[in-house]
PDB file of C-alpha atoms in Angstrom:
ATOM      1  CA  THR A 154      -0.111   0.108   0.138  1.00 35.00           C
ATOM      2  CA  GLN A 155       0.998   3.617  -0.707  1.00 39.00           C
ATOM      3  CA  ARG A 156       1.333   5.985   2.133  1.00 43.00           C
ATOM      4  CA  HIS A 157       0.118   9.632   2.032  1.00 45.00           C
ATOM      5  CA  GLY A 158       3.288  11.140   0.536  1.00 47.00           C
ATOM      6  CA  ASP A 159       4.630   8.349  -1.727  1.00 45.00           C
ATOM      7  CA  CYS A 160       2.820   9.146  -4.857  1.00 53.00           C
ATOM      8  CA  ALA A 161       5.567  11.489  -6.518  1.00 52.00           C
ATOM      9  CA  SER A 162       4.247  10.804 -10.017  1.00 53.00           C
ATOM     10  CA  GLU A 163       0.852  12.284  -8.985  1.00 59.00           C
ATOM     11  CA  MET A 164       2.390  15.371  -7.526  1.00 64.00           C
ATOM     12  CA  VAL A 165       3.415  16.693 -10.784  1.00 84.00           C
ATOM     13  CA  LEU A 166       1.710  19.671 -12.581  1.00 94.00           C
ATOM     14  CA  PRO A 167      -0.559  18.907 -15.628  1.00 96.00           C
ATOM     15  CA  THR A 168       1.422  19.505 -18.773  1.00 96.00           C
ATOM     16  CA  PHE A 169      -0.646  22.328 -19.992  1.00 98.00           C
ATOM     17  CA  THR A 170      -0.505  23.939 -16.611  1.00 98.00           C
ATOM     18  CA  ARG A 171       3.112  23.758 -16.490  1.00 97.00           C
ATOM     19  CA  TRP A 172       3.464  25.085 -20.078  1.00 98.00           C
ATOM     20  CA  TRP A 173       1.103  28.079 -19.111  1.00 98.00           C
ATOM     21  CA  LEU A 174       3.084  28.960 -16.042  1.00 98.00           C
ATOM     22  CA  TYR A 175       6.524  28.935 -17.930  1.00 98.00           C
ATOM     23  CA  LEU A 176       4.923  31.112 -20.845  1.00 98.00           C
ATOM     24  CA  SER A 177       2.860  33.560 -18.563  1.00 97.00           C
ATOM     25  CA  LEU A 178       5.296  34.030 -15.941  1.00 97.00           C
ATOM     26  CA  PRO A 179       7.650  36.295 -17.903  1.00 98.00           C
ATOM     27  CA  ILE A 180       4.663  38.081 -19.884  1.00 98.00           C
ATOM     28  CA  VAL A 181       2.918  38.955 -16.533  1.00 98.00           C
ATOM     29  CA  LEU A 182       6.215  40.191 -14.923  1.00 98.00           C
ATOM     30  CA  TRP A 183       6.993  42.302 -18.044  1.00 98.00           C
ATOM     31  CA  ASP A 184       3.381  43.647 -18.046  1.00 98.00           C
ATOM     32  CA  ALA A 185       3.578  44.498 -14.276  1.00 98.00           C
ATOM     33  CA  SER A 186       7.024  46.103 -14.708  1.00 98.00           C
ATOM     34  CA  PHE A 187       5.539  48.278 -17.621  1.00 98.00           C
ATOM     35  CA  VAL A 188       2.908  49.773 -15.111  1.00 98.00           C
ATOM     36  CA  LEU A 189       4.785  49.996 -12.150  1.00 98.00           C
ATOM     37  CA  LEU A 190       7.767  51.580 -13.738  1.00 97.00           C
ATOM     38  CA  ARG A 191       5.783  54.253 -15.518  1.00 97.00           C
ATOM     39  CA  PRO A 192       6.543  56.928 -16.700  1.00 96.00           C
ATOM     40  CA  PHE A 193      10.136  55.691 -17.208  1.00 97.00           C
ATOM     41  CA  SER A 194       8.759  52.675 -19.181  1.00 97.00           C
ATOM     42  CA  PHE A 195       6.766  54.851 -21.654  1.00 96.00           C
ATOM     43  CA  SER A 196      10.007  55.573 -23.482  1.00 95.00           C
ATOM     44  CA  ALA A 197      12.282  52.594 -22.752  1.00 96.00           C
ATOM     45  CA  SER A 198      12.849  50.102 -25.535  1.00 97.00           C
ATOM     46  CA  LEU A 199      11.972  47.049 -23.359  1.00 97.00           C
ATOM     47  CA  TRP A 200       8.465  48.027 -23.519  1.00 97.00           C
ATOM     48  CA  PHE A 201       8.033  49.407 -27.022  1.00 96.00           C
ATOM     49  CA  PRO A 202       4.954  47.243 -27.921  1.00 96.00           C
ATOM     50  CA  TYR A 203       3.207  49.257 -25.212  1.00 97.00           C
ATOM     51  CA  GLN A 204       3.246  52.366 -27.397  1.00 95.00           C
ATOM     52  CA  THR A 205       0.602  50.662 -29.428  1.00 95.00           C
ATOM     53  CA  TYR A 206      -1.247  49.125 -26.469  1.00 97.00           C
ATOM     54  CA  ILE A 207      -1.736  52.160 -24.496  1.00 97.00           C
ATOM     55  CA  SER A 208      -3.356  53.686 -27.757  1.00 97.00           C
ATOM     56  CA  VAL A 209      -5.772  50.765 -27.517  1.00 97.00           C
ATOM     57  CA  ASP A 210      -6.463  50.526 -23.976  1.00 98.00           C
ATOM     58  CA  LYS A 211      -5.754  54.073 -22.417  1.00 97.00           C
ATOM     59  CA  ARG A 212      -6.066  52.948 -18.854  1.00 97.00           C
ATOM     60  CA  TYR A 213      -2.251  51.693 -19.219  1.00 96.00           C
ATOM     61  CA  GLY A 214      -1.347  55.167 -20.122  1.00 95.00           C
ATOM     62  CA  ASP A 215      -3.421  56.814 -17.379  1.00 96.00           C
ATOM     63  CA  MET A 216      -0.802  57.732 -14.561  1.00 95.00           C
ATOM     64  CA  GLU A 217      -3.914  58.608 -12.274  1.00 95.00           C
ATOM     65  CA  ASP A 218      -5.766  55.180 -12.623  1.00 95.00           C
ATOM     66  CA  SER A 219      -5.083  53.280  -9.306  1.00 96.00           C
ATOM     67  CA  PHE A 220      -6.880  50.135 -10.589  1.00 97.00           C
ATOM     68  CA  VAL A 221      -4.163  49.291 -13.011  1.00 97.00           C
ATOM     69  CA  ILE A 222      -1.554  49.783 -10.365  1.00 97.00           C
ATOM     70  CA  THR A 223      -3.103  47.677  -8.100  1.00 97.00           C
ATOM     71  CA  GLN A 224      -3.687  44.864 -10.613  1.00 97.00           C
ATOM     72  CA  SER A 225      -0.006  45.166 -11.418  1.00 97.00           C
ATOM     73  CA  ILE A 226       0.897  44.793  -7.814  1.00 98.00           C
ATOM     74  CA  ALA A 227      -1.307  41.806  -7.718  1.00 98.00           C
ATOM     75  CA  ASN A 228       0.573  40.508 -10.877  1.00 98.00           C
ATOM     76  CA  VAL A 229       3.873  40.465  -8.853  1.00 98.00           C
ATOM     77  CA  ILE A 230       2.122  38.137  -6.271  1.00 98.00           C
ATOM     78  CA  GLU A 231       0.664  35.965  -8.980  1.00 98.00           C
ATOM     79  CA  VAL A 232       4.391  35.651 -10.692  1.00 98.00           C
ATOM     80  CA  CYS A 233       5.750  34.817  -7.152  1.00 98.00           C
ATOM     81  CA  LEU A 234       3.238  31.989  -6.861  1.00 98.00           C
ATOM     82  CA  ALA A 235       3.641  30.847 -10.292  1.00 98.00           C
ATOM     83  CA  TYR A 236       7.417  30.650  -9.817  1.00 98.00           C
ATOM     84  CA  LEU A 237       7.118  28.880  -6.551  1.00 98.00           C
ATOM     85  CA  ALA A 238       4.661  26.519  -8.031  1.00 98.00           C
ATOM     86  CA  LEU A 239       7.226  25.728 -10.784  1.00 98.00           C
ATOM     87  CA  ILE A 240       9.991  25.055  -8.136  1.00 98.00           C
ATOM     88  CA  ALA A 241       7.477  22.931  -6.006  1.00 97.00           C
ATOM     89  CA  HIS A 242       6.934  20.996  -9.327  1.00 97.00           C
ATOM     90  CA  ARG A 243      10.642  20.193  -9.771  1.00 96.00           C
ATOM     91  CA  ARG A 244      10.750  18.939  -6.247  1.00 95.00           C
ATOM     92  CA  LYS A 245       7.577  16.801  -6.871  1.00 93.00           C
ATOM     93  CA  SER A 246       5.828  18.491  -3.990  1.00 93.00           C
ATOM     94  CA  ARG A 247       2.050  18.418  -3.877  1.00 89.00           C
ATOM     95  CA  LEU A 248       2.408  22.064  -3.090  1.00 95.00           C
ATOM     96  CA  SER A 249       2.920  22.797  -6.829  1.00 96.00           C
ATOM     97  CA  LEU A 250      -0.838  22.044  -7.524  1.00 96.00           C
ATOM     98  CA  ILE A 251      -2.027  24.296  -4.771  1.00 96.00           C
ATOM     99  CA  LEU A 252       0.365  27.164  -5.737  1.00 98.00           C
ATOM    100  CA  ALA A 253      -0.563  26.702  -9.405  1.00 98.00           C
ATOM    101  CA  LEU A 254      -4.102  26.637  -8.613  1.00 98.00           C
ATOM    102  CA  VAL A 255      -3.948  29.776  -6.513  1.00 98.00           C
ATOM    103  CA  SER A 256      -1.950  31.595  -9.352  1.00 98.00           C
ATOM    104  CA  CYS A 257      -4.222  30.578 -12.138  1.00 98.00           C
ATOM    105  CA  VAL A 258      -7.326  31.590 -10.055  1.00 98.00           C
ATOM    106  CA  MET A 259      -5.647  34.996  -9.517  1.00 98.00           C
ATOM    107  CA  THR A 260      -4.847  35.285 -13.251  1.00 98.00           C
ATOM    108  CA  TRP A 261      -8.455  34.552 -14.198  1.00 98.00           C
ATOM    109  CA  SER A 262     -10.001  36.498 -11.575  1.00 98.00           C
ATOM    110  CA  LYS A 263      -7.774  39.748 -12.365  1.00 97.00           C
ATOM    111  CA  THR A 264      -8.743  39.428 -15.995  1.00 97.00           C
ATOM    112  CA  ALA A 265     -12.290  39.043 -15.411  1.00 98.00           C
ATOM    113  CA  ILE A 266     -12.426  42.068 -13.120  1.00 97.00           C
ATOM    114  CA  TYR A 267     -10.397  43.960 -15.474  1.00 97.00           C
ATOM    115  CA  LEU A 268     -12.588  43.473 -18.361  1.00 97.00           C
ATOM    116  CA  GLY A 269     -15.741  43.582 -16.345  1.00 97.00           C
ATOM    117  CA  ASP A 270     -14.735  46.988 -14.895  1.00 97.00           C
ATOM    118  CA  GLU A 271     -14.171  48.304 -18.439  1.00 97.00           C
ATOM    119  CA  PHE A 272     -17.547  46.806 -19.466  1.00 97.00           C
ATOM    120  CA  VAL A 273     -19.367  48.379 -16.600  1.00 98.00           C
ATOM    121  CA  SER A 274     -17.620  51.684 -17.294  1.00 97.00           C
ATOM    122  CA  HIS A 275     -19.212  51.549 -20.798  1.00 97.00           C
ATOM    123  CA  MET A 276     -15.975  51.071 -22.291  1.00 97.00           C
ATOM    124  CA  LYS A 277     -14.343  54.049 -20.770  1.00 97.00           C
ATOM    125  CA  PHE A 278     -10.643  53.302 -21.803  1.00 98.00           C
ATOM    126  CA  THR A 279     -11.415  51.320 -25.188  1.00 98.00           C
ATOM    127  CA  SER A 280     -14.582  52.814 -26.794  1.00 97.00           C
ATOM    128  CA  HIS A 281     -12.400  54.898 -29.124  1.00 98.00           C
ATOM    129  CA  ASN A 282     -11.094  51.853 -31.130  1.00 98.00           C
ATOM    130  CA  ASN A 283     -12.434  50.812 -34.321  1.00 98.00           C
ATOM    131  CA  ALA A 284     -13.990  47.103 -34.262  1.00 97.00           C
ATOM    132  CA  SER A 285     -10.736  45.576 -35.763  1.00 97.00           C
ATOM    133  CA  ASN A 286      -8.432  47.008 -33.103  1.00 96.00           C
ATOM    134  CA  LEU A 287     -10.763  46.338 -30.473  1.00 97.00           C
ATOM    135  CA  LEU A 288     -11.094  42.593 -31.640  1.00 97.00           C
ATOM    136  CA  PHE A 289      -7.525  41.828 -32.445  1.00 97.00           C
ATOM    137  CA  LEU A 290      -5.594  44.028 -30.000  1.00 97.00           C
ATOM    138  CA  TYR A 291      -7.830  43.911 -26.971  1.00 97.00           C
ATOM    139  CA  ILE A 292     -10.578  41.061 -27.078  1.00 97.00           C
ATOM    140  CA  ILE A 293      -8.638  38.245 -28.626  1.00 97.00           C
ATOM    141  CA  PRO A 294      -5.531  38.652 -26.352  1.00 97.00           C
ATOM    142  CA  SER A 295      -7.535  39.188 -23.299  1.00 97.00           C
ATOM    143  CA  SER A 296      -9.333  36.115 -23.890  1.00 97.00           C
ATOM    144  CA  PHE A 297      -6.227  33.989 -23.570  1.00 97.00           C
ATOM    145  CA  TRP A 298      -5.927  35.439 -20.176  1.00 98.00           C
ATOM    146  CA  LEU A 299      -9.437  33.956 -19.164  1.00 98.00           C
ATOM    147  CA  VAL A 300      -9.397  30.692 -21.166  1.00 98.00           C
ATOM    148  CA  CYS A 301      -5.973  29.360 -20.363  1.00 98.00           C
ATOM    149  CA  PRO A 302      -5.940  29.966 -16.661  1.00 98.00           C
ATOM    150  CA  LEU A 303      -9.451  28.452 -16.363  1.00 98.00           C
ATOM    151  CA  ILE A 304      -8.189  25.308 -18.050  1.00 98.00           C
ATOM    152  CA  CYS A 305      -5.224  25.269 -15.620  1.00 98.00           C
ATOM    153  CA  THR A 306      -7.579  25.674 -12.704  1.00 98.00           C
ATOM    154  CA  VAL A 307      -9.891  22.922 -13.588  1.00 98.00           C
ATOM    155  CA  GLN A 308      -6.760  20.609 -14.481  1.00 97.00           C
ATOM    156  CA  THR A 309      -5.081  21.384 -10.914  1.00 97.00           C
ATOM    157  CA  ALA A 310      -8.321  21.269  -8.938  1.00 96.00           C
ATOM    158  CA  HIS A 311      -9.163  17.914 -10.586  1.00 95.00           C
ATOM    159  CA  GLN A 312      -5.871  16.533  -9.757  1.00 93.00           C
ATOM    160  CA  LEU A 313      -5.918  17.749  -6.233  1.00 93.00           C
ATOM    161  CA  LEU A 314      -9.406  16.240  -5.856  1.00 92.00           C
ATOM    162  CA  GLU A 315      -8.464  13.067  -7.283  1.00 89.00           C
ATOM    163  CA  ARG A 316      -5.350  12.793  -5.012  1.00 81.00           C
ATOM    164  CA  GLY A 317      -7.507  13.694  -2.105  1.00 74.00           C
ATOM    165  CA  THR A 318      -9.918  10.919  -2.884  1.00 60.00           C
ATOM    166  CA  THR A 319      -7.075   8.487  -3.402  1.00 55.00           C
ATOM    167  CA  VAL A 320      -5.609   9.352   0.031  1.00 51.00           C
ATOM    168  CA  SER A 321      -8.938   9.109   1.660  1.00 50.00           C
ATOM    169  CA  SER A 322      -9.823   5.843   0.191  1.00 52.00           C
ATOM    170  CA  ALA A 323      -6.392   4.218   1.368  1.00 49.00           C
ATOM    171  CA  THR A 324      -7.051   5.874   4.752  1.00 51.00           C
ATOM    172  CA  ARG A 325     -10.467   4.175   5.079  1.00 55.00           C
ATOM    173  CA  LYS A 326      -9.237   0.800   3.872  1.00 58.00           C
ATOM    174  CA  LYS A 327      -6.520   0.824   6.631  1.00 59.00           C
ATOM    175  CA  GLN A 328      -9.079   1.479   9.189  1.00 58.00           C
TER     176      GLN A 328
END
C-alpha cells in the first residue's frame, strides 16, 4: 500500500498548466513592470509594444488610474506564486498543485475584473477603438488570459481532488 506522501508521480503539474506557467510568468512580470515603472517605461525600448497598446487601452497610459497599479501589484504576487509552483513541481511536491491553482485563479479573476470594469464603465478606456483594433488588440488577447488560466484551474483542482480521494480511500481501507 502507498502512504500519503509516496505518490511522487501524482504530484506533478499537468502539462498544459506547466507550460502556461512557464509562458505566462515572464509576460505577466513584463506587464507589471511596465505599469509599475511608468513614466520611465513609456520611452524605454524594453516596452516598445506598449506604445501601441496604450493607444488601444488608455488605462495603461493613465498615470492617475489606481486600478491598473493595484492590478499590477497583484501581478507580482501571481508571478511569485507561479514561480514557487514551478519550483515545487521540480521537487515533486503536492504544494505545486496548490500554488498553481491559486496563481491561475488569480490570473483569471484579475482578468475578469479588469474586463468587467471596462464593460461596466461603458468601455471608458477602449471605446475609441475601431472594431478591428478592439477585436484583435484587446478582446482576443484578453481572452487568452481567461481561457488558459481556467483550463489550468480545472486541471489542477481535478488533480488535487483526485489525489485527495485516493488518499482518503487508502486511509479508510487501513481502518
